[in-house]
Amino acid sequence: MKSIKKDIVRAITIIPAIILFTIFIAIDIVLDDWVNDKFDESLITKSNYLKTLIEVYPKGVEFDFSDQFMPEFVDAKSTQYFQLWVDGKPFERSKSLAEYPEEQLAKQDLTINTFKIINVELPDGRTGRSIMSYFHPQVPSRLRGEVAPFQHTAFFTVTVSDEDLSWALLALDIVFWLVFITFIIGMRYLVISQIDKGLKPLLLLNDEIAHLKVDKSTSSLRKLTDEHIEIAPIRAELLRFIELSQQTLQEEQRLSADIAHELKTPIAEIISLSELHIQYPNDHRIADSYSQDMLSIAQRMKHIVNNLMMLNQSDEYLLKRQNENVELSEEINEILSFIQSDHTNANERIKIKNSLSKTIVNLDIISFNIIMTNLINNALFHSPEHSDINLEITKNAQGRIYIILQNRLTNLISEAQLNKIFKPLYQVDSSRTKNEHYGLGLAIVEKLCLINSYEIKATLPTPDIIKFRLTLNKIELS
């Protein structure tokens, strides 16, 4: 069964979660790229600074590096290393490489005056990045007249660990995910709390409905001045329905009382005359008028019955149909759900074939529900237990909708009997019929079809199968 609460919670939770997840992922990617770019910029700056300390003198190349101002290249436990090659030969290494005499920093073929940054593994096994530069060492400006430029080449590699950076980015990712999960959980809790608070008036209304007493002169469903705007129309319609139900009940009670009163007198007269005739069979005063008196009373009863029949026939003219556009599949599913409460295996037995999914038709819902309920109940009652009942929804070329109900018969019927099944009080197998089946269901179906301009037809495709075809009006829209 669907839940409005679950649908709302799911929608309000999943949609913001997807949006927030996308934003966090985008921020994480952008931030990671920005931090890596800044790391590379810092590495390039440090490399360029060290390259300025490499100069050409008349005696050769000198590297004027001071351990005092850059201790990160001195400590063996440091995360930074450098190595210099001059004219293709090792020239100088940072003191941080002293413990790794066999280790050589990255050195690849490069074009002169270019550099390259790569991911590497540090001598101590940690991860890092190296910047390799291939260039001509500079000549001091004061010596440019004495020393020829571009007579030497230098290859300089600086390697720095990026593990601290990686840990920082990992911590940032963890913070992002904690914020994301906390936000989703908090939002879900808040949404559920607010929905429960919002549905409370509806639950109270449902509790009032559960304790309704339609047969009472006053209903427990009361009018409220501060009702919620969404609940007020429901309460108003329920109150109107209760009032109509009470009026209908009162009318039925009055009609039952009138019928009893009208029939009580002639029945009493029949009983009295019969008792007198039995007690005094030779009394000519009673015997001579007995037949005429009984005929007179019978005619009065006939007149009463005719009046009741006329009253019943007038109902169809007083019936005010209220047609509306409904989805046919949903309406039939609701009818089947209602029938399921009386027939626990109805959903298993009824096989639906629907070629008009999402089709909207214009119907008087009350009439349609009564028609379909009677047809389906009739099929369930007169078919073998656990047998299938086929319900097909289709239409013809002119747009007329057919609802075809077909079931196997427990007891075979003839064509003559088939022609009588829509007659009031007609029962094919009265010995098997339960007390609640009086032969009125199909008669009601036929009358409602006539009122609503529907067509109902029963046929026997085979001797043991009966088929009802209900033809509705044209499709309103699809």
Coordinates of C-alpha atoms in Angstrom, one line a residue:
M1 CA 0.0 0.0 0.0
K2 CA 1.3 3.4 -0.9
S3 CA 2.2 6.0 1.8
I4 CA 1.9 9.7 1.2
K5 CA 4.3 10.2 4.2
K6 CA 6.9 7.9 2.7
D7 CA 6.7 9.4 -0.7
I8 CA 7.1 13.0 0.6
V9 CA 10.0 12.0 2.9
R10 CA 11.7 10.1 0.1
A11 CA 11.3 13.0 -2.4
I12 CA 12.4 15.7 0.1
T13 CA 15.4 13.6 1.2
I14 CA 16.6 12.1 -2.1
I15 CA 16.4 15.2 -4.3
P16 CA 18.4 17.6 -1.9
A17 CA 20.8 14.7 -1.2
I18 CA 21.5 14.4 -4.9
I19 CA 21.9 18.1 -5.3
L20 CA 24.1 18.4 -2.2
F21 CA 26.2 15.4 -3.3
T22 CA 26.8 16.9 -6.7
I23 CA 27.8 20.2 -5.1
F24 CA 30.2 18.5 -2.7
I25 CA 31.7 16.4 -5.4
A26 CA 32.2 19.5 -7.6
I27 CA 33.7 21.5 -4.7
D28 CA 36.0 18.6 -3.7
I29 CA 37.3 18.2 -7.3
V30 CA 37.8 22.0 -7.7
L31 CA 39.5 22.2 -4.3
D32 CA 41.8 19.2 -5.0
D33 CA 42.8 20.7 -8.3
W34 CA 43.4 24.1 -6.7
V35 CA 45.5 22.7 -3.9
N36 CA 47.5 20.6 -6.3
D37 CA 48.1 23.6 -8.5
K38 CA 49.2 25.6 -5.5
F39 CA 51.6 22.8 -4.5
D40 CA 53.1 22.7 -8.0
E41 CA 53.4 26.5 -8.0
S42 CA 55.3 26.3 -4.7
L43 CA 57.5 23.6 -6.1
I44 CA 58.3 25.6 -9.2
T45 CA 59.0 28.7 -7.1
K46 CA 61.4 26.8 -4.9
S47 CA 63.1 25.2 -7.9
N48 CA 63.5 28.5 -9.7
Y49 CA 65.0 30.0 -6.5
L50 CA 67.6 27.3 -6.2
K51 CA 68.4 27.6 -9.9
T52 CA 69.4 31.2 -9.3
L53 CA 72.1 30.0 -6.9
I54 CA 73.8 28.1 -9.7
E55 CA 76.3 30.4 -11.5
V56 CA 79.2 30.1 -14.0
Y57 CA 82.6 31.6 -12.9
P58 CA 85.9 31.5 -14.7
K59 CA 86.9 28.5 -12.7
G60 CA 83.7 26.6 -13.5
V61 CA 80.1 26.2 -12.1
E62 CA 79.4 27.0 -8.5
F63 CA 76.2 26.3 -6.4
D64 CA 76.0 28.9 -3.7
F65 CA 73.6 27.0 -1.4
S66 CA 73.3 27.8 2.3
D67 CA 72.1 25.1 4.7
Q68 CA 71.3 27.8 7.3
F69 CA 68.4 29.3 5.4
M70 CA 66.9 26.1 3.9
P71 CA 67.2 23.5 6.6
E72 CA 64.4 21.3 5.0
F73 CA 67.1 20.0 2.6
V74 CA 69.5 19.2 5.4
D75 CA 67.7 16.9 7.9
A76 CA 67.7 13.2 6.8
K77 CA 64.1 13.0 8.1
S78 CA 63.1 15.8 5.9
T79 CA 60.6 15.5 3.1
Q80 CA 62.6 17.6 0.6
Y81 CA 65.6 16.7 -1.6
F82 CA 67.5 18.1 -4.5
Q83 CA 70.2 16.9 -6.8
L84 CA 72.3 18.8 -9.4
W85 CA 74.1 17.5 -12.5
V86 CA 76.4 19.8 -14.5
D87 CA 77.3 18.8 -18.0
G88 CA 75.7 15.5 -17.5
K89 CA 77.8 14.6 -14.4
P90 CA 76.7 14.5 -10.7
F91 CA 77.6 17.8 -9.1
E92 CA 75.9 18.2 -5.8
R93 CA 73.2 16.5 -3.6
S94 CA 71.2 17.7 -0.6
K95 CA 72.4 16.5 2.8
S96 CA 68.9 14.9 3.2
L97 CA 70.1 12.3 0.7
A98 CA 73.2 11.4 2.8
E99 CA 71.5 8.3 4.2
Y100 CA 70.6 7.1 0.6
P101 CA 74.0 7.2 -1.2
E102 CA 72.8 4.8 -3.9
E103 CA 69.5 6.7 -4.6
Q104 CA 69.3 9.0 -7.5
L105 CA 66.6 11.5 -8.0
A106 CA 64.5 11.5 -11.2
K107 CA 66.4 12.5 -14.3
Q108 CA 64.7 12.3 -17.8
D109 CA 65.6 13.7 -21.2
L110 CA 64.3 17.3 -21.5
T111 CA 64.7 20.0 -24.0
I112 CA 67.0 22.8 -22.9
N113 CA 65.4 25.5 -20.8
T114 CA 62.3 23.4 -20.0
F115 CA 61.0 21.7 -16.9
K116 CA 58.7 18.8 -16.1
I117 CA 56.8 17.8 -12.9
I118 CA 56.1 14.1 -12.2
N119 CA 54.8 11.9 -9.4
V120 CA 57.6 9.9 -7.7
E121 CA 58.5 7.7 -4.8
L122 CA 60.9 9.4 -2.3
P123 CA 64.1 7.6 -1.3
D124 CA 62.4 6.9 2.1
G125 CA 59.4 5.2 0.4
R126 CA 56.9 8.0 0.7
T127 CA 55.1 9.5 -2.2
G128 CA 55.9 12.9 -3.6
R129 CA 56.4 15.1 -6.7
S130 CA 59.6 16.0 -8.5
I131 CA 60.3 19.0 -10.7
M132 CA 63.1 18.4 -13.3
S133 CA 64.8 21.4 -15.0
Y134 CA 67.3 21.4 -17.8
F135 CA 69.0 24.8 -18.4
H136 CA 72.1 26.9 -18.9
P137 CA 73.4 28.2 -15.6
Q138 CA 73.5 32.0 -15.5
V139 CA 76.7 34.1 -15.6
P140 CA 76.9 36.9 -13.0
S141 CA 76.5 40.3 -14.6
R142 CA 79.9 41.5 -13.5
L143 CA 81.6 38.6 -15.2
R144 CA 79.7 38.6 -18.5
G145 CA 82.6 40.1 -20.3
E146 CA 85.0 37.5 -19.0
V147 CA 83.0 34.3 -19.1
A148 CA 81.3 33.0 -22.2
P149 CA 77.6 32.1 -21.7
F150 CA 76.0 28.8 -22.5
Q151 CA 79.2 26.8 -22.2
H152 CA 77.7 24.6 -19.4
T153 CA 74.4 22.8 -19.0
A154 CA 72.7 21.9 -15.7
F155 CA 70.1 19.4 -14.8
F156 CA 68.4 20.1 -11.5
T157 CA 65.8 18.0 -9.7
V158 CA 63.9 19.0 -6.6
T159 CA 61.7 16.4 -4.9
V160 CA 59.1 17.2 -2.2
S161 CA 56.8 14.8 -0.3
D162 CA 53.1 15.4 -0.8
E163 CA 51.9 13.1 2.0
D164 CA 51.0 16.0 4.3
L165 CA 49.0 17.4 1.4
S166 CA 47.2 14.1 0.8
W167 CA 46.3 13.8 4.5
A168 CA 45.0 17.3 4.5
L169 CA 42.8 16.6 1.4
L170 CA 41.6 13.3 3.0
A171 CA 40.7 15.1 6.2
L172 CA 38.8 17.6 4.1
D173 CA 36.9 14.8 2.3
I174 CA 36.0 13.2 5.6
V175 CA 34.7 16.6 6.9
F176 CA 32.6 17.0 3.7
W177 CA 31.1 13.5 4.0
L178 CA 30.4 14.0 7.7
V179 CA 28.6 17.2 6.9
F180 CA 26.7 15.6 4.1
I181 CA 25.5 12.6 6.2
T182 CA 24.7 14.8 9.2
F183 CA 22.7 17.1 6.9
I184 CA 20.7 14.3 5.3
I185 CA 20.0 12.6 8.6
G186 CA 19.0 15.9 10.2
M187 CA 16.8 16.9 7.3
R188 CA 15.1 13.5 7.2
Y189 CA 14.4 13.7 10.9
L190 CA 13.1 17.3 10.5
V191 CA 10.9 16.3 7.5
I192 CA 9.4 13.3 9.3
S193 CA 8.7 15.4 12.4
Q194 CA 7.0 18.1 10.4
I195 CA 4.9 15.6 8.3
D196 CA 3.8 13.8 11.5
K197 CA 2.8 17.2 12.9
G198 CA 1.0 18.1 9.7
L199 CA -0.8 14.8 9.5
K200 CA -2.0 14.9 13.1
P201 CA -5.3 16.8 12.2
L202 CA -6.0 14.2 9.5
L203 CA -5.4 11.4 12.0
L204 CA -7.8 13.0 14.5
L205 CA -10.4 13.3 11.7
N206 CA -9.9 9.6 10.9
D207 CA -10.4 8.8 14.6
E208 CA -13.6 10.8 14.6
I209 CA -14.8 9.0 11.5
A210 CA -14.0 5.6 13.1
H211 CA -16.5 6.5 15.9
L212 CA -19.3 7.8 13.7
K213 CA -22.8 6.8 14.4
V214 CA -24.8 7.5 11.3
D215 CA -28.0 6.2 12.9
K216 CA -27.8 8.8 15.7
S217 CA -29.6 12.1 15.4
T218 CA -26.4 13.9 16.1
S219 CA -23.0 13.0 14.7
S220 CA -19.7 12.9 16.6
L221 CA -18.1 14.6 13.6
R222 CA -18.3 18.2 14.6
K223 CA -17.7 21.4 12.8
L224 CA -14.5 23.3 13.8
T225 CA -13.9 27.0 13.3
D226 CA -10.1 26.8 13.2
E227 CA -9.9 23.8 10.9
H228 CA -6.9 23.5 8.6
I229 CA -7.6 24.7 5.0
E230 CA -6.7 21.2 3.6
I231 CA -8.9 19.3 6.0
A232 CA -11.9 21.6 6.0
P233 CA -13.3 20.5 2.6
I234 CA -13.0 16.8 3.6
R235 CA -14.8 17.5 6.9
A236 CA -17.5 19.5 5.1
E237 CA -18.1 16.7 2.6
L238 CA -18.2 14.1 5.3
L239 CA -20.7 16.2 7.3
R240 CA -22.8 16.6 4.1
F241 CA -22.6 12.8 3.5
I242 CA -23.6 12.1 7.1
E243 CA -26.6 14.4 6.8
L244 CA -27.7 12.8 3.6
S245 CA -27.2 9.4 5.0
Q246 CA -29.3 10.3 8.1
Q247 CA -32.0 11.7 5.9
T248 CA -32.0 8.6 3.7
L249 CA -32.1 6.4 6.8
Q250 CA -35.0 8.3 8.2
E251 CA -36.8 8.1 4.8
E252 CA -36.2 4.4 4.7
Q253 CA -37.5 4.0 8.3
R254 CA -40.5 6.0 7.5
L255 CA -41.1 4.1 4.3
S256 CA -40.8 0.8 6.1
A257 CA -43.2 2.0 8.8
D258 CA -45.7 3.1 6.1
I259 CA -45.4 -0.3 4.3
A260 CA -45.9 -2.2 7.5
H261 CA -48.9 0.0 8.4
E262 CA -50.5 -0.4 5.0
L263 CA -50.1 -4.2 4.9
K264 CA -50.9 -4.8 8.6
T265 CA -54.6 -4.0 8.3
P266 CA -55.5 -6.2 5.3
I267 CA -53.3 -9.1 6.7
A268 CA -55.1 -8.7 10.1
E269 CA -58.5 -8.8 8.3
I270 CA -57.5 -12.0 6.3
I271 CA -56.5 -13.7 9.6
S272 CA -59.7 -12.7 11.4
L273 CA -62.0 -13.8 8.5
S274 CA -60.1 -17.1 8.2
E275 CA -60.3 -17.8 11.9
L276 CA -64.0 -17.0 11.9
H277 CA -64.7 -19.2 8.9
I278 CA -62.7 -22.1 10.4
Q279 CA -64.5 -21.7 13.8
Y280 CA -68.0 -21.3 12.3
P281 CA -67.9 -23.1 8.9
N282 CA -71.7 -23.5 8.8
D283 CA -72.5 -19.9 9.6
H284 CA -74.1 -18.6 6.4
R285 CA -73.5 -15.0 7.3
I286 CA -69.7 -15.7 7.2
A287 CA -69.6 -18.3 4.5
D288 CA -71.7 -16.3 2.0
S289 CA -69.5 -13.2 2.2
Y290 CA -66.1 -14.9 2.8
S291 CA -65.0 -15.2 -0.8
Q292 CA -66.1 -11.6 -1.6
D293 CA -64.4 -10.3 1.5
M294 CA -61.1 -12.1 0.7
L295 CA -61.2 -10.9 -2.9
S296 CA -61.8 -7.3 -1.7
I297 CA -58.9 -7.6 0.8
A298 CA -56.6 -9.2 -1.9
Q299 CA -57.5 -6.3 -4.3
R300 CA -56.5 -3.8 -1.6
M301 CA -53.2 -5.6 -1.1
K302 CA -52.6 -5.7 -4.8
H303 CA -53.3 -2.0 -4.9
I304 CA -50.7 -1.4 -2.1
V305 CA -48.1 -3.6 -3.9
N306 CA -48.8 -1.7 -7.2
N307 CA -48.2 1.6 -5.4
L308 CA -44.9 0.2 -3.9
M309 CA -43.8 -0.9 -7.4
M310 CA -44.7 2.5 -8.8
L311 CA -42.7 4.1 -6.0
N312 CA -39.7 1.8 -6.8
Q313 CA -40.0 2.6 -10.5
S314 CA -40.1 6.3 -9.8
D315 CA -36.6 6.1 -8.2
E316 CA -34.9 6.0 -11.6
Y317 CA -36.5 9.3 -12.4
L318 CA -35.4 10.8 -9.1
L319 CA -31.9 9.4 -9.5
K320 CA -29.6 12.4 -10.2
R321 CA -26.5 11.1 -11.9
Q322 CA -23.3 13.0 -11.3
N323 CA -20.9 12.1 -14.1
E324 CA -17.2 12.9 -13.8
N325 CA -14.0 12.0 -15.6
V326 CA -12.2 9.1 -13.9
E327 CA -9.4 6.7 -14.9
L328 CA -11.1 3.4 -15.7
S329 CA -8.2 1.2 -14.5
E330 CA -8.0 2.9 -11.1
E331 CA -11.8 2.7 -10.6
I332 CA -11.9 -1.0 -11.4
N333 CA -8.9 -1.6 -9.0
E334 CA -10.8 0.2 -6.2
I335 CA -13.8 -2.0 -6.9
L336 CA -11.7 -5.1 -6.7
S337 CA -10.1 -3.9 -3.5
F338 CA -13.6 -3.5 -2.0
I339 CA -14.6 -7.0 -3.2
Q340 CA -11.4 -8.5 -1.8
S341 CA -12.7 -7.7 1.8
D342 CA -15.5 -10.2 1.3
H343 CA -13.8 -12.6 -1.0
T344 CA -10.2 -13.2 0.2
N345 CA -9.1 -15.0 -3.0
A346 CA -10.7 -12.5 -5.4
N347 CA -7.4 -10.9 -6.5
E348 CA -5.9 -14.3 -7.2
R349 CA -8.9 -15.5 -9.2
I350 CA -9.6 -12.4 -11.3
K351 CA -7.3 -12.1 -14.2
I352 CA -7.3 -8.6 -15.7
K353 CA -6.4 -7.9 -19.4
N354 CA -6.3 -4.1 -19.9
S355 CA -5.5 -2.6 -23.3
L356 CA -6.7 0.9 -22.2
S357 CA -4.2 1.9 -19.6
K358 CA -4.5 5.5 -18.4
T359 CA -7.9 5.8 -20.3
I360 CA -10.2 8.5 -18.9
V361 CA -14.0 8.0 -19.2
N362 CA -17.0 10.0 -18.2
L363 CA -19.0 7.9 -15.6
D364 CA -21.5 8.1 -12.9
I365 CA -19.2 6.5 -10.3
I366 CA -22.0 5.2 -8.0
S367 CA -23.8 3.5 -10.8
F368 CA -20.7 2.1 -12.3
N369 CA -19.5 0.7 -9.0
I370 CA -22.8 -1.0 -8.3
I371 CA -22.8 -2.5 -11.8
M372 CA -19.3 -3.9 -11.6
T373 CA -19.6 -5.0 -8.0
N374 CA -22.8 -7.0 -8.8
L375 CA -21.2 -8.5 -12.0
I376 CA -18.0 -9.6 -10.2
N377 CA -19.9 -10.9 -7.2
N378 CA -22.1 -12.9 -9.5
A379 CA -19.1 -14.3 -11.3
L380 CA -17.4 -15.3 -8.0
F381 CA -20.5 -16.9 -6.6
H382 CA -21.6 -18.9 -9.6
S383 CA -18.1 -20.2 -10.6
P384 CA -16.2 -23.2 -9.2
E385 CA -14.0 -22.4 -6.3
H386 CA -10.4 -21.3 -7.2
S387 CA -11.3 -21.1 -10.9
D388 CA -10.1 -18.1 -13.0
I389 CA -12.4 -15.2 -13.8
N390 CA -11.3 -13.2 -16.9
L391 CA -11.9 -9.4 -16.9
E392 CA -11.0 -7.7 -20.2
I393 CA -11.1 -3.9 -20.9
T394 CA -11.0 -2.9 -24.6
K395 CA -12.7 -0.7 -27.2
N396 CA -14.0 -0.8 -30.7
A397 CA -13.1 1.4 -33.7
Q398 CA -15.9 3.9 -32.8
G399 CA -14.4 4.5 -29.4
R400 CA -17.0 2.5 -27.4
I401 CA -15.4 0.8 -24.4
Y402 CA -16.1 -2.9 -23.6
I403 CA -15.7 -4.5 -20.2
I404 CA -16.0 -8.2 -20.7
L405 CA -16.4 -10.5 -17.7
Q406 CA -16.1 -14.3 -18.3
N407 CA -16.3 -17.2 -15.9
R408 CA -16.8 -20.9 -15.8
L409 CA -20.2 -22.0 -14.4
T410 CA -20.7 -24.4 -11.5
N411 CA -24.0 -25.5 -12.9
L412 CA -24.8 -25.5 -16.6
I413 CA -27.7 -23.3 -17.7
S414 CA -29.7 -23.3 -20.9
E415 CA -30.4 -20.5 -23.4
A416 CA -33.9 -20.2 -21.9
Q417 CA -32.5 -19.7 -18.5
L418 CA -29.9 -17.2 -19.8
N419 CA -32.7 -15.1 -21.2
K420 CA -34.2 -14.8 -17.7
I421 CA -31.2 -14.0 -15.6
F422 CA -31.8 -10.2 -15.7
K423 CA -35.4 -10.7 -14.4
P424 CA -36.0 -9.7 -10.7
L425 CA -36.0 -12.5 -8.2
Y426 CA -35.0 -15.1 -10.9
Q427 CA -32.6 -17.7 -9.5
V428 CA -31.0 -20.3 -11.7
D429 CA -30.2 -22.7 -8.8
S430 CA -32.3 -21.8 -5.8
S431 CA -31.2 -24.9 -3.8
R432 CA -27.6 -23.7 -3.8
T433 CA -28.2 -20.0 -3.4
K434 CA -27.2 -18.5 -0.1
N435 CA -29.5 -16.3 2.0
E436 CA -27.8 -13.1 0.7
H437 CA -28.6 -13.9 -2.9
Y438 CA -32.1 -13.1 -3.9
G439 CA -31.9 -12.8 -7.7
L440 CA -31.9 -9.0 -7.7
G441 CA -28.2 -8.3 -8.5
L442 CA -28.5 -8.6 -12.3
A443 CA -31.9 -6.9 -12.3
I444 CA -30.3 -3.9 -10.6
V445 CA -27.4 -4.1 -13.2
E446 CA -29.9 -4.0 -16.1
K447 CA -31.8 -1.1 -14.6
L448 CA -28.7 1.0 -13.9
C449 CA -27.4 0.3 -17.4
L450 CA -30.7 1.5 -18.9
I451 CA -30.5 4.7 -16.8
N452 CA -26.9 5.4 -17.8
S453 CA -27.3 4.4 -21.5
Y454 CA -25.0 1.5 -21.2
E455 CA -25.5 -1.9 -22.8
I456 CA -25.3 -5.2 -20.9
K457 CA -25.4 -8.5 -22.7
A458 CA -25.0 -12.1 -21.5
T459 CA -23.9 -15.0 -23.8
L460 CA -22.8 -18.6 -23.5
P461 CA -19.6 -19.1 -25.6
T462 CA -19.6 -22.7 -24.4
P463 CA -22.2 -24.6 -22.3
D464 CA -20.0 -24.2 -19.2
I465 CA -18.8 -20.6 -19.7
I466 CA -20.9 -17.4 -19.3
K467 CA -19.8 -14.0 -20.6
F468 CA -21.1 -10.6 -19.8
R469 CA -20.2 -7.7 -22.0
L470 CA -20.8 -4.2 -20.6
T471 CA -20.6 -1.4 -23.3
L472 CA -19.8 2.1 -21.9
N473 CA -20.0 5.5 -23.6
K474 CA -17.3 6.9 -25.8
I475 CA -13.9 7.8 -24.4
E476 CA -13.7 11.2 -23.0
L477 CA -9.9 11.6 -23.3
S478 CA -6.8 9.5 -23.0

